[in-house]
Each structure stands twice: as C-alpha cells, then as structure tokens.
Amino acid sequence: MKISDLVARSGVPLATVKFYIREGMLAPGHPVGARRSEYDDTHLGRLQLIRALTAVAGVPLSRAKEVLSIIDDGNGDIYEILSRTIQALSPTDAEHPHEHHPHATWAITQLGKDYAASDESMAAYSQLDESLRAAEEAGLPIGAERLRLYGDQIMTIARAEVGGMPADPREAASYAALGTVIAEPVLASLRRLAHQNLAAGLDQG
Amino acid sequence: MKISDLVARSGVPLATVKFYIREGMLAPGHPVGARRSEYDDTHLGRLQLIRALTAVAGVPLSRAKEVLSIIDDGNGDIYEILSRTIQALSPTDAEHPHEHHPHATWAITQLGKDYAASDESMAAYSQLDESLRAAEEAGLPIGAERLRLYGDQIMTIARAEVGGMPADPREAASYAALGTVIAEPVLASLRRLAHQNLAAGLDQG
C-alpha cells in the first residue's frame, strides 16, 4: 500500500508516521521507484502496537522504544522476553536502586511458592513494596489474609494470560507488552464496577 | 499539638499544611491564644488521607477536593458514598458523555448477574468500554471466556474489600477512596510479578 493508505488505515497522521520512521521505531517502506515506497501489513501492525503503547496506555516514548527493541531482538527464551518487557514498561526505582524492600519481602514470604521466584531486581518488586508502604502510611495496611487473597486471584488471572502467549519469541514480546499495559485498565475498571455492584446489592439487601 | 508537631509527625511541609487550610481541605486548628492554634489526631489523619490521594495515588488536587467534600458530607447511604467516591476518583468521559458504550454493554451481558447493576452513568462503565476497545484495536481483543475469568476473580477480591468497609458513613467514604486508589497498584504489581514467576516456571519446566 502507499503511505497515504497506511495513514488512512492506521489513523496515524502522516507526520507521525514519518517521525516513527526517522526514530527507527517503524521500518521504512520498500522502495518501488524514485519517489514511491510500498508499505504492507507488517507496517500497519507495528503502527497499531506503537499507538497502543503510547496513545492508549500512555507509555513514554523512550520506554516504548525500549519495548520495540526487545521485540526486534527476537532472541532469548520466553522468560527473558517477558521479564525484559515487563521491566521496560515498569516505572523504575532509579532514585533508590539498592534500597531494601521490607514490605515486598514480607509479602513474597506470605504468598508462598507461587511467587517464590520474585527477586529484588524486578521492577514490580519495588512497585509492590512502594504500594504496600503507601497503604500502611494511609492507615489501611494490607494484612496477610487480604494479600494472600489478592495473590491467589491474580495468579489465576496470570496463568490464563501466560497460557495464551504465542510460541514465536517476537510475537510473545509484543503480546507481553500489550497484555501488561492493555489488561491493567480492564481489570481496574472491572474492580470499580464490582464495588459499585456490591454496594447496590447492600443497598437493596 | 502545635503546628510544628503536625508538620513533623505528618512529614507534610508547613507551607503545604497552610495551603490545605486555605483551600478548605484541612480544618484550621483550635485557637488557644492570640498567636497559637492547637491541632489533634483528626488533623493528622486528614493530612495522611490528602497525601495518600495526591502524592501517593497521583489524584489531581481538584478531584481530591471533591473526594474530601464527599467525606465531609457524611450523609447518604453507603451505596451512594461508594458510588460518589469512585465516580470522583475516575477519569470522566467529559468529551463524550452521551456516547454509547458497545464494548462495555457486551461485557456486562457476558458477566451475568454479579455485574447487572452496572449502568452507563458510572465512570467505570466508560473506562471499561475504552479499555476493551483499546485491546481490540491493539489486536488483542478480550474474549468472553477471558472476560468472565477476570470478572469472577475481581468480584472475589471486591467482596473481601467491601466486606471490610466501616459502617460509619464518613469512615466508609475515606476507606472507599483509599481502597480504590491504594489497592490498584498493589494488584497491578502482583500481576506483573505473577507473570514473571510463571515465566520463570516455564523456563525451568
């Protein structure tokens, strides 16, 4: 397809498409003449991925580029791809990289063997620590029982998600990136709806 | 306690404490002389709530003020408090308030009676619609089976959370506000850890 068709089908403006090409985030078209390049479905898919990450999920451009380069590497086993993708998408603990994470360490002990492979180098580890500390400081500490309930329900969700992951490493990386950022707001909005539905039930009961 | 003790114990700078008082978010101290006011644990608790909402959860000041006024109203049944709090904390669909939400409507049908009290006036309803549409546009549509799994696990979580809600309406509002914003990052970081743990298991297996 021509670049104008790519623009029309993706909904991404021409200037933005050209910017992504200059930044190395999108491959240039295949030249088919002195003044024309041809684009295909790979370009379209890539544009959708970039838009999903940046416009929909609000991932900063620098992090989106990191994720795209993990996808383009396309080597490493699925574990490494998943780890690197989640790591690239996570807010980093840059200010205090060597800090201890007592809340997360306590939590991982409580959660037992399903979470035993968690380690302090994972960005999600310090995120968990930070959010548990915030809950405690706000006067709503999350106790062991509540935490185990969270851990069990979330593990059931994660098993279904990881089970659906494509075997091809490049597709797996793309799937992991989208799955991480796309499903989070689905789960968050379902939780808010669940609260409101339960409250409506209390109201009637 | 003196205002300097309030500053020391809350960790909130003096200028910020004064700003919250001017903005009506924090009650002034009880005057105990021409130049001194006395503060108590109510002030400290309120400061912790404001900090949890704004600094920890990143809620914009205007929305935090709305939540505080719901708490201060302290009337209405628990259903209304919960609904109003979640509504105030949710990004609103201000640009397209009357738009249809086909994805969310489909989802609510799939989710059955547990979610049947959901209606289009709820901010979480349009959030769900938006996030499902984003998943589809990103080429990772969330099907009925996955959605029902999400709905079931999240409802189990929500039941435990609503079950622990205080009976006093003002405390319930504060609990709902914190519960909504504080537990979301805990759940999100657990999900990322769960994915990494599962991938580590695949790696060994």
Tab-separated table of C-alpha atoms in Angstrom:
chain	number	residue	atom	x	y	z
A	1	MET	CA	0.000	0.000	0.000
A	2	LYS	CA	1.016	3.621	-0.424
A	3	ILE	CA	1.939	5.686	2.629
A	4	SER	CA	-1.379	7.559	2.254
A	5	ASP	CA	-3.219	4.222	2.602
A	6	LEU	CA	-1.141	3.382	5.672
A	7	VAL	CA	-2.169	6.729	7.156
A	8	ALA	CA	-5.827	6.131	6.300
A	9	ARG	CA	-5.920	2.561	7.620
A	10	SER	CA	-3.968	3.210	10.834
A	11	GLY	CA	-5.456	6.590	11.667
A	12	VAL	CA	-1.932	7.795	12.472
A	13	PRO	CA	-1.143	11.187	10.848
A	14	LEU	CA	1.471	11.315	8.062
A	15	ALA	CA	3.890	13.482	10.074
A	16	THR	CA	3.740	10.996	12.960
A	17	VAL	CA	4.367	8.039	10.657
A	18	LYS	CA	7.420	9.833	9.246
A	19	PHE	CA	8.599	10.639	12.787
A	20	TYR	CA	8.401	6.950	13.785
A	21	ILE	CA	10.439	6.017	10.695
A	22	ARG	CA	13.096	8.655	11.489
A	23	GLU	CA	13.268	7.422	15.101
A	24	GLY	CA	13.817	3.835	13.937
A	25	MET	CA	10.570	2.660	15.528
A	26	LEU	CA	8.963	1.787	12.190
A	27	ALA	CA	10.802	0.237	9.216
A	28	PRO	CA	10.914	2.396	6.058
A	29	GLY	CA	8.774	1.263	3.140
A	30	HIS	CA	10.141	-0.872	0.324
A	31	PRO	CA	11.232	1.468	-2.491
A	32	VAL	CA	9.263	0.860	-5.721
A	33	GLY	CA	10.504	3.810	-7.716
A	34	ALA	CA	12.353	7.084	-7.317
A	35	ARG	CA	9.561	8.773	-5.400
A	36	ARG	CA	7.414	5.953	-4.018
A	37	SER	CA	7.678	3.361	-1.270
A	38	GLU	CA	5.398	0.431	-0.632
A	39	TYR	CA	4.081	-0.473	2.836
A	40	ASP	CA	2.485	-3.734	3.999
A	41	ASP	CA	0.559	-5.252	6.908
A	42	THR	CA	3.738	-5.512	8.984
A	43	HIS	CA	3.910	-1.711	8.949
A	44	LEU	CA	0.259	-1.453	9.870
A	45	GLY	CA	0.608	-3.915	12.771
A	46	ARG	CA	3.656	-2.097	14.043
A	47	LEU	CA	1.838	1.240	13.963
A	48	GLN	CA	-1.045	-0.266	15.938
A	49	LEU	CA	1.404	-1.574	18.523
A	50	ILE	CA	3.135	1.823	18.841
A	51	ARG	CA	-0.236	3.589	19.197
A	52	ALA	CA	-1.480	1.057	21.751
A	53	LEU	CA	1.621	1.588	23.859
A	54	THR	CA	1.898	5.365	23.581
A	55	ALA	CA	-1.567	6.793	22.948
A	56	VAL	CA	-3.711	4.169	24.689
A	57	ALA	CA	-1.501	3.014	27.537
A	58	GLY	CA	0.389	6.286	27.974
A	59	VAL	CA	3.831	4.670	27.925
A	60	PRO	CA	6.506	7.374	27.427
A	61	LEU	CA	8.171	7.334	24.002
A	62	SER	CA	11.596	6.373	25.414
A	63	ARG	CA	10.111	3.294	27.085
A	64	ALA	CA	8.061	2.376	24.032
A	65	LYS	CA	11.303	2.441	22.025
A	66	GLU	CA	12.922	0.092	24.543
A	67	VAL	CA	9.997	-2.317	24.266
A	68	LEU	CA	10.179	-2.197	20.448
A	69	SER	CA	13.872	-3.015	20.564
A	70	ILE	CA	13.196	-6.012	22.817
A	71	ILE	CA	10.650	-7.179	20.250
A	72	ASP	CA	13.078	-6.623	17.388
A	73	ASP	CA	15.843	-8.525	19.143
A	74	GLY	CA	13.534	-11.516	18.970
A	75	ASN	CA	16.080	-13.775	20.632
A	76	GLY	CA	16.288	-15.128	24.137
A	77	ASP	CA	13.821	-17.530	25.663
A	78	ILE	CA	10.275	-16.587	26.509
A	79	TYR	CA	11.199	-15.999	30.158
A	80	GLU	CA	13.775	-13.425	29.244
A	81	ILE	CA	11.448	-11.697	26.776
A	82	LEU	CA	8.650	-11.483	29.307
A	83	SER	CA	10.976	-10.239	32.045
A	84	ARG	CA	12.608	-7.629	29.858
A	85	THR	CA	9.293	-6.385	28.507
A	86	ILE	CA	7.681	-6.003	31.934
A	87	GLN	CA	10.870	-4.407	33.218
A	88	ALA	CA	10.936	-1.871	30.345
A	89	LEU	CA	7.282	-0.977	30.962
A	90	SER	CA	7.667	-0.512	34.709
A	91	PRO	CA	8.453	2.718	36.483
A	92	THR	CA	11.987	2.151	37.728
A	93	ASP	CA	13.313	2.542	41.189
A	94	ALA	CA	16.066	4.768	39.790
A	95	GLU	CA	16.379	7.007	42.828
A	96	HIS	CA	16.906	4.179	45.277
A	97	PRO	CA	18.057	1.191	43.254
A	98	HIS	CA	19.767	-0.570	46.148
A	99	GLU	CA	17.185	0.146	48.768
A	100	HIS	CA	15.719	-2.690	50.765
A	101	HIS	CA	12.120	-3.647	50.163
A	102	PRO	CA	10.888	-4.905	53.523
A	103	HIS	CA	7.176	-4.766	52.634
A	104	ALA	CA	7.602	-6.711	49.400
A	105	THR	CA	9.938	-9.212	51.050
A	106	TRP	CA	7.345	-9.841	53.744
A	107	ALA	CA	4.639	-10.139	51.084
A	108	ILE	CA	6.544	-12.664	48.981
A	109	THR	CA	7.044	-14.839	52.070
A	110	GLN	CA	3.319	-14.688	52.780
A	111	LEU	CA	2.448	-15.565	49.186
A	112	GLY	CA	4.347	-18.860	49.261
A	113	LYS	CA	5.786	-20.898	46.419
A	114	ASP	CA	3.727	-19.431	43.553
A	115	TYR	CA	5.600	-16.155	43.962
A	116	ALA	CA	8.901	-17.568	45.230
A	117	ALA	CA	10.796	-16.719	42.008
A	118	SER	CA	10.295	-12.988	42.686
A	119	ASP	CA	13.505	-11.136	43.270
A	120	GLU	CA	14.533	-7.609	44.193
A	121	SER	CA	15.923	-6.851	40.736
A	122	MET	CA	12.367	-6.934	39.302
A	123	ALA	CA	10.789	-3.501	38.897
A	124	ALA	CA	7.455	-4.953	40.018
A	125	TYR	CA	9.121	-5.948	43.302
A	126	SER	CA	9.833	-2.353	44.263
A	127	GLN	CA	6.420	-1.279	42.922
A	128	LEU	CA	4.812	-3.810	45.255
A	129	ASP	CA	6.935	-2.575	48.128
A	130	GLU	CA	6.051	1.052	47.411
A	131	SER	CA	2.322	0.380	47.139
A	132	LEU	CA	2.205	-1.695	50.342
A	133	ARG	CA	4.106	1.028	52.185
A	134	ALA	CA	1.672	3.634	50.845
A	135	ALA	CA	-1.293	1.578	52.070
A	136	GLU	CA	0.250	1.363	55.523
A	137	GLU	CA	1.028	5.082	55.635
A	138	ALA	CA	-2.530	5.853	54.578
A	139	GLY	CA	-3.784	3.911	57.592
A	140	LEU	CA	-5.115	0.997	55.512
A	141	PRO	CA	-2.369	-1.646	55.823
A	142	ILE	CA	-2.902	-4.766	53.718
A	143	GLY	CA	-2.687	-7.760	56.049
A	144	ALA	CA	-1.527	-11.289	55.297
A	145	GLU	CA	-5.014	-12.662	54.703
A	146	ARG	CA	-6.017	-9.944	52.216
A	147	LEU	CA	-2.667	-10.220	50.487
A	148	ARG	CA	-3.000	-13.974	50.029
A	149	LEU	CA	-6.478	-13.481	48.586
A	150	TYR	CA	-5.073	-10.915	46.129
A	151	GLY	CA	-2.157	-13.201	45.263
A	152	ASP	CA	-4.369	-16.224	44.575
A	153	GLN	CA	-6.903	-14.377	42.409
A	154	ILE	CA	-4.195	-12.566	40.442
A	155	MET	CA	-2.229	-15.788	39.892
A	156	THR	CA	-5.348	-17.412	38.391
A	157	ILE	CA	-5.649	-14.444	36.020
A	158	ALA	CA	-1.938	-14.529	35.131
A	159	ARG	CA	-1.986	-18.266	34.410
A	160	ALA	CA	-4.726	-17.782	31.816
A	161	GLU	CA	-2.849	-14.846	30.295
A	162	VAL	CA	0.546	-16.540	30.069
A	163	GLY	CA	-1.130	-19.720	28.784
A	164	GLY	CA	-2.320	-17.810	25.729
A	165	MET	CA	1.132	-16.498	24.841
A	166	PRO	CA	2.370	-17.189	21.290
A	167	ALA	CA	5.381	-19.520	20.953
A	168	ASP	CA	7.222	-17.245	18.497
A	169	PRO	CA	9.556	-15.003	20.563
A	170	ARG	CA	8.806	-11.787	18.629
A	171	GLU	CA	5.073	-12.315	18.820
A	172	ALA	CA	5.447	-13.252	22.502
A	173	ALA	CA	7.213	-9.965	23.254
A	174	SER	CA	4.527	-7.976	21.503
A	175	TYR	CA	1.821	-9.956	23.307
A	176	ALA	CA	3.516	-9.456	26.683
A	177	ALA	CA	3.873	-5.708	26.131
A	178	LEU	CA	0.272	-5.261	25.129
A	179	GLY	CA	-1.036	-7.704	27.717
A	180	THR	CA	0.715	-5.869	30.526
A	181	VAL	CA	-0.491	-2.400	29.621
A	182	ILE	CA	-3.812	-3.163	27.934
A	183	ALA	CA	-5.332	-5.502	30.508
A	184	GLU	CA	-4.482	-3.338	33.535
A	185	PRO	CA	-7.228	-0.739	32.919
A	186	VAL	CA	-9.705	-3.529	32.091
A	187	LEU	CA	-9.050	-5.111	35.494
A	188	ALA	CA	-9.101	-1.740	37.298
A	189	SER	CA	-12.425	-0.715	35.767
A	190	LEU	CA	-13.954	-4.127	36.499
A	191	ARG	CA	-12.918	-3.736	40.147
A	192	ARG	CA	-14.614	-0.329	40.385
A	193	LEU	CA	-17.747	-1.729	38.759
A	194	ALA	CA	-17.652	-4.723	41.123
A	195	HIS	CA	-17.527	-2.357	44.120
A	196	GLN	CA	-20.455	-0.354	42.829
A	197	ASN	CA	-22.449	-3.506	42.079
A	198	LEU	CA	-21.780	-4.880	45.555
A	199	ALA	CA	-22.787	-1.574	47.121
A	200	ALA	CA	-26.003	-1.611	45.067
A	201	GLY	CA	-26.675	-5.093	46.430
A	202	LEU	CA	-26.083	-3.916	50.006
A	203	ASP	CA	-28.447	-1.072	49.290
A	204	GLN	CA	-31.237	-3.422	48.280
A	205	GLY	CA	-30.490	-6.043	50.955
B	1	MET	CA	-0.182	19.557	69.276
B	2	LYS	CA	1.428	22.640	67.784
B	3	ILE	CA	1.504	23.119	64.014
B	4	SER	CA	5.255	22.370	64.076
B	5	ASP	CA	4.470	18.963	65.636
B	6	LEU	CA	1.823	18.349	62.982
B	7	VAL	CA	4.456	19.111	60.334
B	8	ALA	CA	6.986	16.817	62.000
B	9	ARG	CA	4.576	13.921	62.506
B	10	SER	CA	2.928	14.085	59.069
B	11	GLY	CA	6.049	14.871	57.060
B	12	VAL	CA	3.998	17.485	55.171
B	13	PRO	CA	5.841	20.848	54.880
B	14	LEU	CA	4.450	23.848	56.786
B	15	ALA	CA	3.635	25.820	53.619
B	16	THR	CA	1.666	22.857	52.272
B	17	VAL	CA	-0.275	22.449	55.529
B	18	LYS	CA	-1.186	26.150	55.382
B	19	PHE	CA	-2.188	25.782	51.737
B	20	TYR	CA	-4.557	22.894	52.577
B	21	ILE	CA	-6.134	25.019	55.325
B	22	ARG	CA	-6.602	27.989	52.957
B	23	GLU	CA	-8.158	25.672	50.360
B	24	GLY	CA	-10.622	24.313	52.919
B	25	MET	CA	-9.215	20.786	52.656
B	26	LEU	CA	-7.951	20.749	56.231
B	27	ALA	CA	-9.793	22.301	59.197
B	28	PRO	CA	-7.956	25.176	60.935
B	29	GLY	CA	-6.530	24.464	64.380
B	30	HIS	CA	-8.418	25.277	67.566
B	31	PRO	CA	-7.245	28.729	68.724
B	32	VAL	CA	-5.588	28.610	72.159
B	33	GLY	CA	-4.273	32.160	72.304
B	34	ALA	CA	-3.683	35.159	70.103
B	35	ARG	CA	-0.878	33.550	68.158
B	36	ARG	CA	-1.272	29.805	68.647
B	37	SER	CA	-3.599	27.086	67.430
B	38	GLU	CA	-3.840	23.527	68.611
B	39	TYR	CA	-4.046	20.526	66.276
B	40	ASP	CA	-5.119	16.971	67.053
B	41	ASP	CA	-5.135	13.462	65.578
B	42	THR	CA	-8.071	14.359	63.318
B	43	HIS	CA	-5.811	16.858	61.563
B	44	LEU	CA	-3.042	14.291	61.305
B	45	GLY	CA	-5.383	11.646	59.859
B	46	ARG	CA	-6.763	14.117	57.357
B	47	LEU	CA	-3.271	15.103	56.229
B	48	GLN	CA	-2.393	11.436	55.716
B	49	LEU	CA	-5.522	10.991	53.620
B	50	ILE	CA	-4.731	14.041	51.472
B	51	ARG	CA	-1.140	12.863	50.965
B	52	ALA	CA	-2.253	9.320	50.128
B	53	LEU	CA	-4.627	10.648	47.487
B	54	THR	CA	-2.398	13.304	45.946
B	55	ALA	CA	1.245	12.298	46.474
B	56	VAL	CA	0.890	8.515	46.547
B	57	ALA	CA	-2.020	7.872	44.208
B	58	GLY	CA	-1.455	10.893	41.969
B	59	VAL	CA	-5.063	12.096	42.149
B	60	PRO	CA	-5.277	15.705	40.863
B	61	LEU	CA	-5.941	18.305	43.570
B	62	SER	CA	-9.376	19.220	42.177
B	63	ARG	CA	-10.507	15.596	42.397
B	64	ALA	CA	-9.007	15.118	45.838
B	65	LYS	CA	-11.059	18.136	46.985
B	66	GLU	CA	-14.212	16.547	45.576
B	67	VAL	CA	-13.488	13.320	47.445
B	68	LEU	CA	-12.878	15.257	50.679
B	69	SER	CA	-16.197	17.033	50.302
B	70	ILE	CA	-17.994	13.697	49.844
B	71	ILE	CA	-16.344	12.534	53.054
B	72	ASP	CA	-17.317	15.750	54.862
B	73	ASP	CA	-20.917	15.488	53.717
B	74	GLY	CA	-21.043	12.254	55.668
B	75	ASN	CA	-24.675	11.666	54.779
B	76	GLY	CA	-26.286	9.353	52.295
B	77	ASP	CA	-26.238	5.606	52.471
B	78	ILE	CA	-23.119	3.561	51.948
B	79	TYR	CA	-24.091	2.840	48.333
B	80	GLU	CA	-24.244	6.485	47.482
B	81	ILE	CA	-20.974	7.225	49.270
B	82	LEU	CA	-19.164	4.450	47.478
B	83	SER	CA	-20.605	5.428	44.114
B	84	ARG	CA	-19.819	9.111	44.530
B	85	THR	CA	-16.288	8.399	45.748
B	86	ILE	CA	-15.433	6.045	42.884
B	87	GLN	CA	-17.049	8.477	40.460
B	88	ALA	CA	-14.979	11.404	41.785
B	89	LEU	CA	-11.781	9.374	41.509
B	90	SER	CA	-12.434	8.199	37.964
B	91	PRO	CA	-11.335	9.890	34.781
B	92	THR	CA	-14.578	11.193	33.345
B	93	ASP	CA	-15.957	10.744	29.905
B	94	ALA	CA	-16.443	14.509	29.679
B	95	GLU	CA	-15.825	14.780	25.953
B	96	HIS	CA	-18.401	12.173	25.011
B	97	PRO	CA	-20.800	11.910	27.933
B	98	HIS	CA	-23.708	10.585	25.902
B	99	GLU	CA	-21.762	8.225	23.741
B	100	HIS	CA	-22.777	4.602	23.554
B	101	HIS	CA	-20.534	2.032	25.123
B	102	PRO	CA	-20.991	-1.088	22.982
B	103	HIS	CA	-17.961	-2.939	24.347
B	104	ALA	CA	-18.919	-2.409	27.980
B	105	THR	CA	-22.561	-3.261	27.281
B	106	TRP	CA	-21.473	-6.517	25.674
B	107	ALA	CA	-19.151	-7.197	28.624
B	108	ILE	CA	-21.820	-6.609	31.267
B	109	THR	CA	-24.117	-9.068	29.491
B	110	GLN	CA	-21.333	-11.659	29.457
B	111	LEU	CA	-20.596	-11.108	33.145
B	112	GLY	CA	-24.118	-12.009	34.262
B	113	LYS	CA	-25.971	-11.077	37.411
B	114	ASP	CA	-22.978	-10.155	39.594
B	115	TYR	CA	-22.397	-7.100	37.392
B	116	ALA	CA	-26.007	-6.479	36.357
B	117	ALA	CA	-26.336	-3.291	38.441
B	118	SER	CA	-23.720	-1.568	36.238
B	119	ASP	CA	-25.091	1.371	34.322
B	120	GLU	CA	-23.798	3.783	31.719
B	121	SER	CA	-23.737	6.709	34.144
B	122	MET	CA	-20.870	5.069	36.052
B	123	ALA	CA	-17.432	6.405	35.117
B	124	ALA	CA	-16.028	2.879	35.387
B	125	TYR	CA	-18.503	1.807	32.683
B	126	SER	CA	-16.928	4.070	30.081
B	127	GLN	CA	-13.446	3.187	31.370
B	128	LEU	CA	-14.249	-0.471	30.760
B	129	ASP	CA	-15.581	0.346	27.301
B	130	GLU	CA	-12.495	2.375	26.435
B	131	SER	CA	-10.051	-0.284	27.652
B	132	LEU	CA	-11.847	-3.121	25.829
B	133	ARG	CA	-11.888	-1.053	22.645
B	134	ALA	CA	-8.163	-0.352	23.055
B	135	ALA	CA	-7.452	-4.081	23.457
B	136	GLU	CA	-9.361	-4.815	20.270
B	137	GLU	CA	-7.621	-2.044	18.326
B	138	ALA	CA	-4.257	-3.315	19.534
B	139	GLY	CA	-5.079	-6.700	18.011
B	140	LEU	CA	-5.543	-8.426	21.390
B	141	PRO	CA	-9.329	-8.487	21.846
B	142	ILE	CA	-10.521	-9.805	25.201
B	143	GLY	CA	-12.986	-12.610	24.524
B	144	ALA	CA	-15.968	-13.739	26.587
B	145	GLU	CA	-14.101	-16.533	28.338
B	146	ARG	CA	-11.190	-14.326	29.428
B	147	LEU	CA	-13.574	-11.581	30.467
B	148	ARG	CA	-15.610	-13.926	32.667
B	149	LEU	CA	-12.425	-15.175	34.300
B	150	TYR	CA	-11.429	-11.555	35.012
B	151	GLY	CA	-14.908	-10.744	36.307
B	152	ASP	CA	-15.022	-13.726	38.667
B	153	GLN	CA	-11.580	-13.174	40.169
B	154	ILE	CA	-12.123	-9.445	40.564
B	155	MET	CA	-15.543	-9.965	42.165
B	156	THR	CA	-13.959	-12.263	44.774
B	157	ILE	CA	-11.433	-9.517	45.526
B	158	ALA	CA	-14.121	-6.817	45.681
B	159	ARG	CA	-16.319	-8.862	48.045
B	160	ALA	CA	-13.484	-9.117	50.563
B	161	GLU	CA	-12.774	-5.392	50.211
B	162	VAL	CA	-16.362	-4.198	50.588
B	163	GLY	CA	-16.862	-6.653	53.467
B	164	GLY	CA	-14.220	-4.805	55.468
B	165	MET	CA	-15.858	-1.402	54.984
B	166	PRO	CA	-16.614	0.568	58.190
B	167	ALA	CA	-20.293	1.174	58.992
B	168	ASP	CA	-19.815	4.878	59.772
B	169	PRO	CA	-20.520	6.813	56.534
B	170	ARG	CA	-17.586	9.233	56.889
B	171	GLU	CA	-15.132	6.446	57.620
B	172	ALA	CA	-16.660	4.416	54.783
B	173	ALA	CA	-16.038	7.242	52.310
B	174	SER	CA	-12.435	7.586	53.401
B	175	TYR	CA	-11.978	3.807	53.232
B	176	ALA	CA	-13.541	3.662	49.766
B	177	ALA	CA	-11.350	6.467	48.466
B	178	LEU	CA	-8.161	4.936	49.785
B	179	GLY	CA	-9.192	1.405	48.886
B	180	THR	CA	-9.837	2.368	45.286
B	181	VAL	CA	-6.583	4.189	44.693
B	182	ILE	CA	-4.270	2.389	47.112
B	183	ALA	CA	-5.042	-1.218	46.208
B	184	GLU	CA	-4.857	-0.713	42.421
B	185	PRO	CA	-1.037	-0.528	42.255
B	186	VAL	CA	-0.775	-3.465	44.690
B	187	LEU	CA	-2.871	-5.593	42.328
B	188	ALA	CA	-1.024	-4.340	39.241
B	189	SER	CA	2.409	-5.086	40.688
B	190	LEU	CA	1.271	-8.534	41.886
B	191	ARG	CA	0.100	-9.287	38.339
B	192	ARG	CA	3.470	-8.344	36.883
B	193	LEU	CA	5.244	-10.460	39.491
B	194	ALA	CA	2.864	-13.357	38.788
B	195	HIS	CA	3.724	-13.179	35.069
B	196	GLN	CA	7.435	-13.162	35.801
B	197	ASN	CA	7.073	-16.069	38.253
B	198	LEU	CA	5.079	-18.093	35.734
B	199	ALA	CA	7.644	-17.379	33.039
B	200	ALA	CA	10.419	-18.475	35.412
B	201	GLY	CA	8.498	-21.724	35.936
B	202	LEU	CA	8.162	-22.251	32.157
B	203	ASP	CA	11.875	-21.647	31.889
B	204	GLN	CA	12.701	-24.424	34.337
B	205	GLY	CA	9.982	-26.801	33.157
